[in-house]
mmCIF file of C-alpha atoms in Angstrom:
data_model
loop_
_atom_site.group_PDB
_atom_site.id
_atom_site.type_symbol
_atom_site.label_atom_id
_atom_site.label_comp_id
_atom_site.label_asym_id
_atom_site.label_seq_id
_atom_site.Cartn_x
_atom_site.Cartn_y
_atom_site.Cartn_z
ATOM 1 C CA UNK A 1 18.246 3.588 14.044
ATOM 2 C CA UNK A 2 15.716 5.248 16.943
ATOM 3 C CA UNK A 3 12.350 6.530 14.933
ATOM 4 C CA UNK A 4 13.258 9.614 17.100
ATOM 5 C CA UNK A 5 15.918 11.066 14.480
ATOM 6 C CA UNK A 6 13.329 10.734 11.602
ATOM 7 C CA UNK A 7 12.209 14.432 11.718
ATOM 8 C CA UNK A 8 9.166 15.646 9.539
ATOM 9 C CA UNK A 9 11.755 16.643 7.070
ATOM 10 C CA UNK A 10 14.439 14.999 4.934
ATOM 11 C CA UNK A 11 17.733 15.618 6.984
ATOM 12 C CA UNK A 12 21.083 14.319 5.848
ATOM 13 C CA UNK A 13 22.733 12.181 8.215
ATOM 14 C CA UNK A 14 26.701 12.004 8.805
ATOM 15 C CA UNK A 15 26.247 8.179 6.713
ATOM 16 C CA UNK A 16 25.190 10.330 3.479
ATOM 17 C CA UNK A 17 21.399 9.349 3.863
ATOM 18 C CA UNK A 18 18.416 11.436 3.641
ATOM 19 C CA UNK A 19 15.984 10.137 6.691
ATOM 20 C CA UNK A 20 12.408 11.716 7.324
ATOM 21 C CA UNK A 21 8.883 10.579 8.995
ATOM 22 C CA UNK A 22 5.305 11.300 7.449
ATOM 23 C CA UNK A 23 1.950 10.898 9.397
ATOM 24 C CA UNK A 24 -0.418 9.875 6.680
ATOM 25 C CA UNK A 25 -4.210 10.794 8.289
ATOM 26 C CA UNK A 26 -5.791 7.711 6.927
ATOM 27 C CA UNK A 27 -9.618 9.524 6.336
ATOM 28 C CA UNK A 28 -8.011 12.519 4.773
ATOM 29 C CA UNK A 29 -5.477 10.959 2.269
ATOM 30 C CA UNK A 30 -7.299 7.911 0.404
ATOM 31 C CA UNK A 31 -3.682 6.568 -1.411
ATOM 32 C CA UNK A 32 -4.089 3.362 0.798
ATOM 33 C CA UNK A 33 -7.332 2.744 0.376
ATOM 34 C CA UNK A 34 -6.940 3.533 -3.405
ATOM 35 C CA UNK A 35 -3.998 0.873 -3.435
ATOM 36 C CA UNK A 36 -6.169 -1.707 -0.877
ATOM 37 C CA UNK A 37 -9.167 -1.398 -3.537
ATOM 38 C CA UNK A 38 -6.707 -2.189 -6.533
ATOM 39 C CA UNK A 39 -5.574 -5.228 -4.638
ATOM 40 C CA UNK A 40 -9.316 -6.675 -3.646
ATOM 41 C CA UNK A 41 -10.428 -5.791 -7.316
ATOM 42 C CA UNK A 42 -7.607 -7.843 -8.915
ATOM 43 C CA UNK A 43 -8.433 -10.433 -6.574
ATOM 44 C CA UNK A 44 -12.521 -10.198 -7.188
ATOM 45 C CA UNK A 45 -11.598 -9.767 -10.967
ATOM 46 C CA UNK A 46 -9.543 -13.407 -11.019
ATOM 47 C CA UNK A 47 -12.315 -15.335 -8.604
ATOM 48 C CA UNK A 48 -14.709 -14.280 -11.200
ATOM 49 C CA UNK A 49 -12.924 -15.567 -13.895
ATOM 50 C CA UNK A 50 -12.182 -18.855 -12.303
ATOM 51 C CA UNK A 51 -15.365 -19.064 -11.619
ATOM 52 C CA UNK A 52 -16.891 -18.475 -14.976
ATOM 53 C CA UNK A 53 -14.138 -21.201 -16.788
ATOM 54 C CA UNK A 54 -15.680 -23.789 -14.405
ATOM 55 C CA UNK A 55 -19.122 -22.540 -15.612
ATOM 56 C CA UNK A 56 -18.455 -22.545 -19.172
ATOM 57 C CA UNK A 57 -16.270 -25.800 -19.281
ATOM 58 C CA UNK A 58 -19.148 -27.668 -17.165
ATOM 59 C CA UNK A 59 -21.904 -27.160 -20.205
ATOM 60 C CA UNK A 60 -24.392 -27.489 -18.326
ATOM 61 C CA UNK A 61 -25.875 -24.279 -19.046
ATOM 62 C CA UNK A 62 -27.096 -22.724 -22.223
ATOM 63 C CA UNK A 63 -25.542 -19.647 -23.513
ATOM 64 C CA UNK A 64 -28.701 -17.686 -21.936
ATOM 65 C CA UNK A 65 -28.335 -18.984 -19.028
ATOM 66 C CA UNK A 66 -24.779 -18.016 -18.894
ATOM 67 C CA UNK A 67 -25.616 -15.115 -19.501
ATOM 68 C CA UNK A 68 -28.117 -14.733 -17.025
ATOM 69 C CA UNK A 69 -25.225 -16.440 -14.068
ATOM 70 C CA UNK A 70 -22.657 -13.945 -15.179
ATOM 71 C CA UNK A 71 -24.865 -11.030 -14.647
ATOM 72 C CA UNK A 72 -25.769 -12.608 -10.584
ATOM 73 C CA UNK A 73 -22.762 -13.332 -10.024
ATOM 74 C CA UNK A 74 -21.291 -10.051 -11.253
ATOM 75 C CA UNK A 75 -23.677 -8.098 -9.318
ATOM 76 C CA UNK A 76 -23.340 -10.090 -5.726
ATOM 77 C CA UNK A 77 -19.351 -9.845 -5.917
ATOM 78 C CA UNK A 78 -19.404 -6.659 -6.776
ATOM 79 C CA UNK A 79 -21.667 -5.421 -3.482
ATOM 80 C CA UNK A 80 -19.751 -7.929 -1.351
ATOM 81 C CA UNK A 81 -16.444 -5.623 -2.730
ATOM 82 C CA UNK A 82 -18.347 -1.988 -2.295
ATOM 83 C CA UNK A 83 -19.244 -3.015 1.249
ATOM 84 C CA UNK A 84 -16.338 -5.249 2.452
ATOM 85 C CA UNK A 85 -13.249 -2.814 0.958
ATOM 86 C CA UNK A 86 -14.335 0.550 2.613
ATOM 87 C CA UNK A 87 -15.439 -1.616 6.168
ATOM 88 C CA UNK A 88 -12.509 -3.352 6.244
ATOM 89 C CA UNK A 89 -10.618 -0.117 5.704
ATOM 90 C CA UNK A 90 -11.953 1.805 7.895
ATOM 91 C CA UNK A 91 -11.827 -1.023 10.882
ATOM 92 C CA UNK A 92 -7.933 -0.977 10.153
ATOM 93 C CA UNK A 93 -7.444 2.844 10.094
ATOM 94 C CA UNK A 94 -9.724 2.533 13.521
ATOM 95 C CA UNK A 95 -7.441 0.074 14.840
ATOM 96 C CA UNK A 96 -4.197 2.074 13.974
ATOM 97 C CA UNK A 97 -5.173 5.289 15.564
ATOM 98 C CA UNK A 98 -6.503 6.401 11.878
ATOM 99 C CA UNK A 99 -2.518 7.063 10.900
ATOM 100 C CA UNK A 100 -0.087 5.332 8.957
ATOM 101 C CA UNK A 101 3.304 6.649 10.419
ATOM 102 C CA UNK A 102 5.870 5.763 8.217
ATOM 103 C CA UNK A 103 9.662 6.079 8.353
ATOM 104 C CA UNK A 104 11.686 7.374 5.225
ATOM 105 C CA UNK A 105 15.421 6.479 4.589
ATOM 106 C CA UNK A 106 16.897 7.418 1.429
ATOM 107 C CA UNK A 107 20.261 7.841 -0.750
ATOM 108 C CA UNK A 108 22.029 7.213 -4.105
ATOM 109 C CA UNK A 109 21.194 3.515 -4.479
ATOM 110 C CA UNK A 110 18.174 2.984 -2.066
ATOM 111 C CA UNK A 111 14.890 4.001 -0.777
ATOM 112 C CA UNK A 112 13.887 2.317 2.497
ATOM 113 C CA UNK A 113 9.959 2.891 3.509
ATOM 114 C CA UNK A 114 9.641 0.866 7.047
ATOM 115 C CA UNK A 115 6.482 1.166 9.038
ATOM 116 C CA UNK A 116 7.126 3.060 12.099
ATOM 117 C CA UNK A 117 7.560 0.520 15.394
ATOM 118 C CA UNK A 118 4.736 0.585 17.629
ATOM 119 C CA UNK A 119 2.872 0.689 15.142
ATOM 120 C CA UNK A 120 4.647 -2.352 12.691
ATOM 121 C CA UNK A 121 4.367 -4.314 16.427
ATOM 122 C CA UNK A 122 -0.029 -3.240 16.298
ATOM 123 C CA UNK A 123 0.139 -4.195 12.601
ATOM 124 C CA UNK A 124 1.556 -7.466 13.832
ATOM 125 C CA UNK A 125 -1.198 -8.299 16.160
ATOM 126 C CA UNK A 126 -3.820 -7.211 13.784
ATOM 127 C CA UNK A 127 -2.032 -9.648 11.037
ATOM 128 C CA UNK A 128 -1.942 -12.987 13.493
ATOM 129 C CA UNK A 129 -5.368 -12.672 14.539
ATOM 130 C CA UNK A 130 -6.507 -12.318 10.563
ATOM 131 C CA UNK A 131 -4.274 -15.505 9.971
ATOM 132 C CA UNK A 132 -5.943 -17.238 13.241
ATOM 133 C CA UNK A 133 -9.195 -16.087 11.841
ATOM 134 C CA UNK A 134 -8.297 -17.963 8.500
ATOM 135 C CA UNK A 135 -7.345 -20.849 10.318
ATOM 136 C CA UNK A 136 -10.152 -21.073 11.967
ATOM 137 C CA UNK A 137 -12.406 -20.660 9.386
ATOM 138 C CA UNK A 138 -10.570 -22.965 7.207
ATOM 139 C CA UNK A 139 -9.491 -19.903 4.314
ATOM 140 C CA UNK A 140 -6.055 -20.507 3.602
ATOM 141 C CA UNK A 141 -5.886 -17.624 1.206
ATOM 142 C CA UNK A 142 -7.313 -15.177 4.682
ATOM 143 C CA UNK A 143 -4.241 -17.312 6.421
ATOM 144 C CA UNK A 144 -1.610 -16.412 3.539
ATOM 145 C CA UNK A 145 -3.224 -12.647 3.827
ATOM 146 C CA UNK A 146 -2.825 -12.336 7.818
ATOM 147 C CA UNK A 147 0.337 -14.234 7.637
ATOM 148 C CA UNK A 148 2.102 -11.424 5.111
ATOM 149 C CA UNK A 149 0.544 -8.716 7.349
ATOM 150 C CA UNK A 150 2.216 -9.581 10.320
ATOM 151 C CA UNK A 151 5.733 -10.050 9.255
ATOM 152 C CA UNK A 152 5.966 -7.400 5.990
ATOM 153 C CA UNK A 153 6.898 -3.838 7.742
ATOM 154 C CA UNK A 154 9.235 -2.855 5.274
ATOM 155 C CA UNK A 155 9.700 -1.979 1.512
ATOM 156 C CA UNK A 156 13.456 -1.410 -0.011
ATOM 157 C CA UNK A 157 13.391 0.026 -3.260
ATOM 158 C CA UNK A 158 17.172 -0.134 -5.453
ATOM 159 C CA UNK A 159 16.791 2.851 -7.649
ATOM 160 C CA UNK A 160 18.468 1.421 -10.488
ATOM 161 C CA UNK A 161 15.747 -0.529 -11.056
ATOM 162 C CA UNK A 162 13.240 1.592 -11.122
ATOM 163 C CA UNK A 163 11.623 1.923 -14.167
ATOM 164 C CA UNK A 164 8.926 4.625 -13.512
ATOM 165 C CA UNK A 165 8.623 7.587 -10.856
ATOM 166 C CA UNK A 166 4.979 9.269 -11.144
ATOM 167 C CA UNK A 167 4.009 12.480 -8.749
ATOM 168 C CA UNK A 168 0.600 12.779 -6.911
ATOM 169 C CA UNK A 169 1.394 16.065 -5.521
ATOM 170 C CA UNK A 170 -2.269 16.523 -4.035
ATOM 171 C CA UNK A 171 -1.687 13.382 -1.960
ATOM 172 C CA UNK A 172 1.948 14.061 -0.872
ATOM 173 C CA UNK A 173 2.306 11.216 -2.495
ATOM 174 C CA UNK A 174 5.538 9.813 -5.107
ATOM 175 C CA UNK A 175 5.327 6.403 -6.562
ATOM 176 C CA UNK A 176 8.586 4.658 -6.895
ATOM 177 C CA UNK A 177 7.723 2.092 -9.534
ATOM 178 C CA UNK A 178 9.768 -1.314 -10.134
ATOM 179 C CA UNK A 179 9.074 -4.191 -12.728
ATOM 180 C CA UNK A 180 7.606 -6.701 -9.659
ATOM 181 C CA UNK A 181 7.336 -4.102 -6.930
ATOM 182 C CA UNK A 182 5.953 -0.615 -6.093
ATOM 183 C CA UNK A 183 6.965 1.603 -3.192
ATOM 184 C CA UNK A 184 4.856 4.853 -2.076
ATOM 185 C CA UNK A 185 7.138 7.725 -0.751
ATOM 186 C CA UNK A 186 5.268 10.242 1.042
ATOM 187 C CA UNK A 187 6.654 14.292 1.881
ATOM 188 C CA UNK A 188 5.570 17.250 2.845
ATOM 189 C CA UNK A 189 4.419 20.140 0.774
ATOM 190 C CA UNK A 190 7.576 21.948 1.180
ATOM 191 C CA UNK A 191 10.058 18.981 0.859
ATOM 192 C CA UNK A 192 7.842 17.500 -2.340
ATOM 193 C CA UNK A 193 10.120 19.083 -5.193
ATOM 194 C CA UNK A 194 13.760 17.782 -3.519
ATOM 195 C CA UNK A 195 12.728 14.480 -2.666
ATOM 196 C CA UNK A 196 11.025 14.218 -6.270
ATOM 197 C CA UNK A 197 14.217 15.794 -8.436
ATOM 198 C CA UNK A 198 16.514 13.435 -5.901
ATOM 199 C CA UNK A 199 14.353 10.170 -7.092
ATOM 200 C CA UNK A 200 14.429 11.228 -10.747
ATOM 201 C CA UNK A 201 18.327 12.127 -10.404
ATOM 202 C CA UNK A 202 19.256 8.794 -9.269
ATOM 203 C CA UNK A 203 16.439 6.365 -11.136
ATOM 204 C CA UNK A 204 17.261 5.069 -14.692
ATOM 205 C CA UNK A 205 14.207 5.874 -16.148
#
Protein backbone atom coordinates (compact mmCIF):
# COMPACT_ATOMS: atom_id res chain seq x y z
CA UNK A 1 0.00 0.00 0.00
CA UNK A 2 1.11 3.95 -0.87
CA UNK A 3 2.88 5.43 2.55
CA UNK A 4 0.37 8.23 1.62
CA UNK A 5 -2.74 6.49 3.45
CA UNK A 6 -0.63 6.02 6.68
CA UNK A 7 -2.01 9.16 8.46
CA UNK A 8 -0.46 10.34 11.88
CA UNK A 9 -3.22 8.40 13.42
CA UNK A 10 -4.43 4.80 13.60
CA UNK A 11 -7.31 4.67 10.94
CA UNK A 12 -9.20 1.51 10.17
CA UNK A 13 -9.08 0.49 6.73
CA UNK A 14 -12.07 -1.29 4.73
CA UNK A 15 -9.46 -4.79 5.13
CA UNK A 16 -10.10 -4.53 9.10
CA UNK A 17 -6.49 -3.10 9.75
CA UNK A 18 -5.43 -0.31 11.84
CA UNK A 19 -2.58 1.66 9.63
CA UNK A 20 -0.70 4.86 11.01
CA UNK A 21 2.85 6.74 10.42
CA UNK A 22 5.16 8.19 13.30
CA UNK A 23 8.14 10.63 12.70
CA UNK A 24 10.51 9.66 15.44
CA UNK A 25 13.00 13.05 15.81
CA UNK A 26 16.08 11.01 16.30
CA UNK A 27 17.96 13.84 18.90
CA UNK A 28 14.78 14.24 20.83
CA UNK A 29 13.62 10.57 21.41
CA UNK A 30 16.84 8.40 22.42
CA UNK A 31 14.74 4.71 22.12
CA UNK A 32 17.13 3.91 19.12
CA UNK A 33 20.04 4.89 20.40
CA UNK A 34 19.07 3.20 23.76
CA UNK A 35 18.39 -0.09 21.67
CA UNK A 36 21.80 0.60 19.26
CA UNK A 37 23.85 0.89 22.71
CA UNK A 38 22.26 -2.48 24.04
CA UNK A 39 23.32 -4.11 20.82
CA UNK A 40 27.20 -2.69 20.75
CA UNK A 41 27.37 -3.50 24.60
CA UNK A 42 26.33 -7.16 24.12
CA UNK A 43 28.68 -7.26 21.41
CA UNK A 44 31.73 -5.39 23.49
CA UNK A 45 30.56 -7.58 26.52
CA UNK A 46 31.17 -11.11 24.37
CA UNK A 47 34.65 -9.75 22.56
CA UNK A 48 35.77 -9.22 26.03
CA UNK A 49 35.03 -12.43 27.15
CA UNK A 50 36.54 -14.19 24.23
CA UNK A 51 39.21 -12.38 24.72
CA UNK A 52 39.89 -13.01 28.33
CA UNK A 53 39.31 -17.21 27.78
CA UNK A 54 42.23 -16.93 25.30
CA UNK A 55 44.12 -15.01 28.05
CA UNK A 56 43.43 -17.25 30.81
CA UNK A 57 43.70 -20.62 28.82
CA UNK A 58 47.21 -19.32 27.33
CA UNK A 59 48.93 -19.22 31.09
CA UNK A 60 51.18 -17.20 30.27
CA UNK A 61 50.35 -14.66 32.69
CA UNK A 62 50.21 -14.69 36.43
CA UNK A 63 47.04 -14.06 38.18
CA UNK A 64 48.39 -10.30 38.77
CA UNK A 65 49.04 -9.81 35.67
CA UNK A 66 45.65 -10.86 34.66
CA UNK A 67 44.50 -8.79 36.63
CA UNK A 68 46.35 -5.95 35.59
CA UNK A 69 45.25 -6.98 31.38
CA UNK A 70 41.65 -7.15 32.39
CA UNK A 71 41.62 -3.78 33.89
CA UNK A 72 43.49 -2.23 30.16
CA UNK A 73 41.59 -3.92 28.32
CA UNK A 74 38.36 -3.08 30.13
CA UNK A 75 39.13 0.48 30.14
CA UNK A 76 40.25 0.87 26.19
CA UNK A 77 36.95 -1.05 25.02
CA UNK A 78 35.00 0.68 27.03
CA UNK A 79 36.17 4.42 25.56
CA UNK A 80 36.30 2.89 22.07
CA UNK A 81 32.22 2.07 22.97
CA UNK A 82 31.50 5.73 24.73
CA UNK A 83 33.00 7.38 21.66
CA UNK A 84 32.14 5.05 18.70
CA UNK A 85 28.14 4.37 19.82
CA UNK A 86 27.01 8.09 20.16
CA UNK A 87 29.37 9.06 16.70
CA UNK A 88 28.13 6.46 14.88
CA UNK A 89 24.63 7.43 15.95
CA UNK A 90 24.61 10.58 15.35
CA UNK A 91 26.38 10.19 11.66
CA UNK A 92 23.25 7.88 10.89
CA UNK A 93 20.52 10.21 12.28
CA UNK A 94 22.66 12.97 10.09
CA UNK A 95 22.43 10.86 7.17
CA UNK A 96 18.61 10.14 7.53
CA UNK A 97 17.48 13.67 7.83
CA UNK A 98 17.67 13.12 11.86
CA UNK A 99 14.08 11.06 11.51
CA UNK A 100 13.14 7.62 11.59
CA UNK A 101 9.73 7.61 9.66
CA UNK A 102 8.15 4.55 10.24
CA UNK A 103 4.97 2.94 8.88
CA UNK A 104 2.44 1.14 11.31
CA UNK A 105 0.01 -1.68 10.14
CA UNK A 106 -1.87 -3.47 12.65
CA UNK A 107 -4.88 -6.03 13.45
CA UNK A 108 -6.04 -9.13 15.39
CA UNK A 109 -3.13 -11.44 14.53
CA UNK A 110 -0.32 -9.00 13.37
CA UNK A 111 1.71 -5.97 13.87
CA UNK A 112 3.68 -4.87 10.80
CA UNK A 113 6.47 -1.97 11.59
CA UNK A 114 8.13 -1.30 7.91
CA UNK A 115 10.53 1.55 7.49
CA UNK A 116 9.00 4.15 5.43
CA UNK A 117 10.37 3.97 1.49
CA UNK A 118 12.65 6.62 0.64
CA UNK A 119 13.94 6.29 3.45
CA UNK A 120 14.30 2.02 3.67
CA UNK A 121 15.90 2.82 -0.16
CA UNK A 122 18.70 5.68 1.96
CA UNK A 123 18.98 2.97 4.63
CA UNK A 124 19.93 0.69 1.78
CA UNK A 125 22.72 2.75 0.48
CA UNK A 126 24.01 3.52 3.86
CA UNK A 127 23.97 -0.50 4.56
CA UNK A 128 26.06 -1.50 1.12
CA UNK A 129 28.61 0.98 1.60
CA UNK A 130 29.11 -0.34 5.51
CA UNK A 131 29.28 -3.94 3.93
CA UNK A 132 31.81 -2.54 1.08
CA UNK A 133 33.60 -0.88 3.89
CA UNK A 134 33.89 -4.39 5.64
CA UNK A 135 35.00 -5.86 2.61
CA UNK A 136 37.42 -3.73 2.14
CA UNK A 137 38.82 -3.70 5.30
CA UNK A 138 38.69 -7.36 5.56
CA UNK A 139 35.83 -7.36 8.83
CA UNK A 140 33.46 -9.87 7.95
CA UNK A 141 31.45 -9.27 11.06
CA UNK A 142 31.23 -5.03 9.62
CA UNK A 143 30.20 -7.09 6.19
CA UNK A 144 27.44 -9.33 8.04
CA UNK A 145 26.41 -5.80 9.88
CA UNK A 146 26.09 -3.66 6.49
CA UNK A 147 24.76 -6.63 4.75
CA UNK A 148 21.53 -6.94 7.36
CA UNK A 149 21.19 -3.12 7.12
CA UNK A 150 20.54 -2.96 3.66
CA UNK A 151 18.01 -5.60 3.11
CA UNK A 152 16.05 -5.66 6.83
CA UNK A 153 13.21 -2.76 6.44
CA UNK A 154 10.65 -4.58 8.07
CA UNK A 155 9.57 -6.23 11.43
CA UNK A 156 6.19 -8.53 11.59
CA UNK A 157 5.21 -9.26 14.92
CA UNK A 158 2.23 -12.43 15.35
CA UNK A 159 0.60 -11.38 18.53
CA UNK A 160 0.02 -14.72 19.75
CA UNK A 161 3.34 -14.99 20.43
CA UNK A 162 4.01 -12.33 22.23
CA UNK A 163 4.94 -12.92 25.52
CA UNK A 164 5.44 -9.38 27.01
CA UNK A 165 3.98 -5.79 26.06
CA UNK A 166 5.80 -2.98 28.29
CA UNK A 167 4.71 0.97 27.90
CA UNK A 168 7.29 3.86 27.69
CA UNK A 169 4.71 6.45 27.54
CA UNK A 170 7.39 9.38 27.79
CA UNK A 171 8.95 8.06 24.58
CA UNK A 172 5.72 7.29 22.62
CA UNK A 173 7.11 4.31 22.73
CA UNK A 174 5.31 0.34 23.21
CA UNK A 175 7.50 -2.66 23.15
CA UNK A 176 5.99 -5.65 21.57
CA UNK A 177 8.12 -8.38 23.08
CA UNK A 178 8.57 -12.04 21.49
CA UNK A 179 10.77 -15.05 22.78
CA UNK A 180 13.61 -14.38 19.72
CA UNK A 181 12.35 -11.01 18.55
CA UNK A 182 11.34 -7.50 19.74
CA UNK A 183 9.31 -4.94 17.81
CA UNK A 184 9.03 -1.08 18.92
CA UNK A 185 5.53 0.45 18.13
CA UNK A 186 5.54 4.06 18.29
CA UNK A 187 2.00 6.57 18.70
CA UNK A 188 1.08 9.65 19.46
CA UNK A 189 0.12 11.08 22.77
CA UNK A 190 -3.46 10.95 22.01
CA UNK A 191 -3.61 7.52 20.21
CA UNK A 192 -1.10 5.91 23.11
CA UNK A 193 -4.00 4.32 25.33
CA UNK A 194 -5.99 2.51 22.09
CA UNK A 195 -3.11 1.23 20.42
CA UNK A 196 -1.77 -0.02 23.97
CA UNK A 197 -5.36 -1.70 25.28
CA UNK A 198 -5.60 -3.10 21.37
CA UNK A 199 -1.95 -4.88 21.85
CA UNK A 200 -2.83 -6.15 25.33
CA UNK A 201 -6.44 -7.31 24.00
CA UNK A 202 -5.07 -9.43 21.38
CA UNK A 203 -1.44 -10.68 23.00
CA UNK A 204 -1.46 -13.88 25.18
CA UNK A 205 0.39 -12.58 27.83
Amino acid sequence: MNDSSFGPHPTLGADGKYRWRYDLHLLRNWSVLIDVAKVMGLSLAITIAIILLIVACSGDMSLGQTAAFCGQLLLIMGAIFLVLTPLGYLIYAWLMGWKYQVLFTMDAQELIHEQEPAQARKAAKIGSLTAAAGAIAGRPGVVGTGTMASTRFATTTTLAHVRRVVPCRRMNMIKVNQRLSKNRVYVLDEDFDFVYRFLLSHCQC
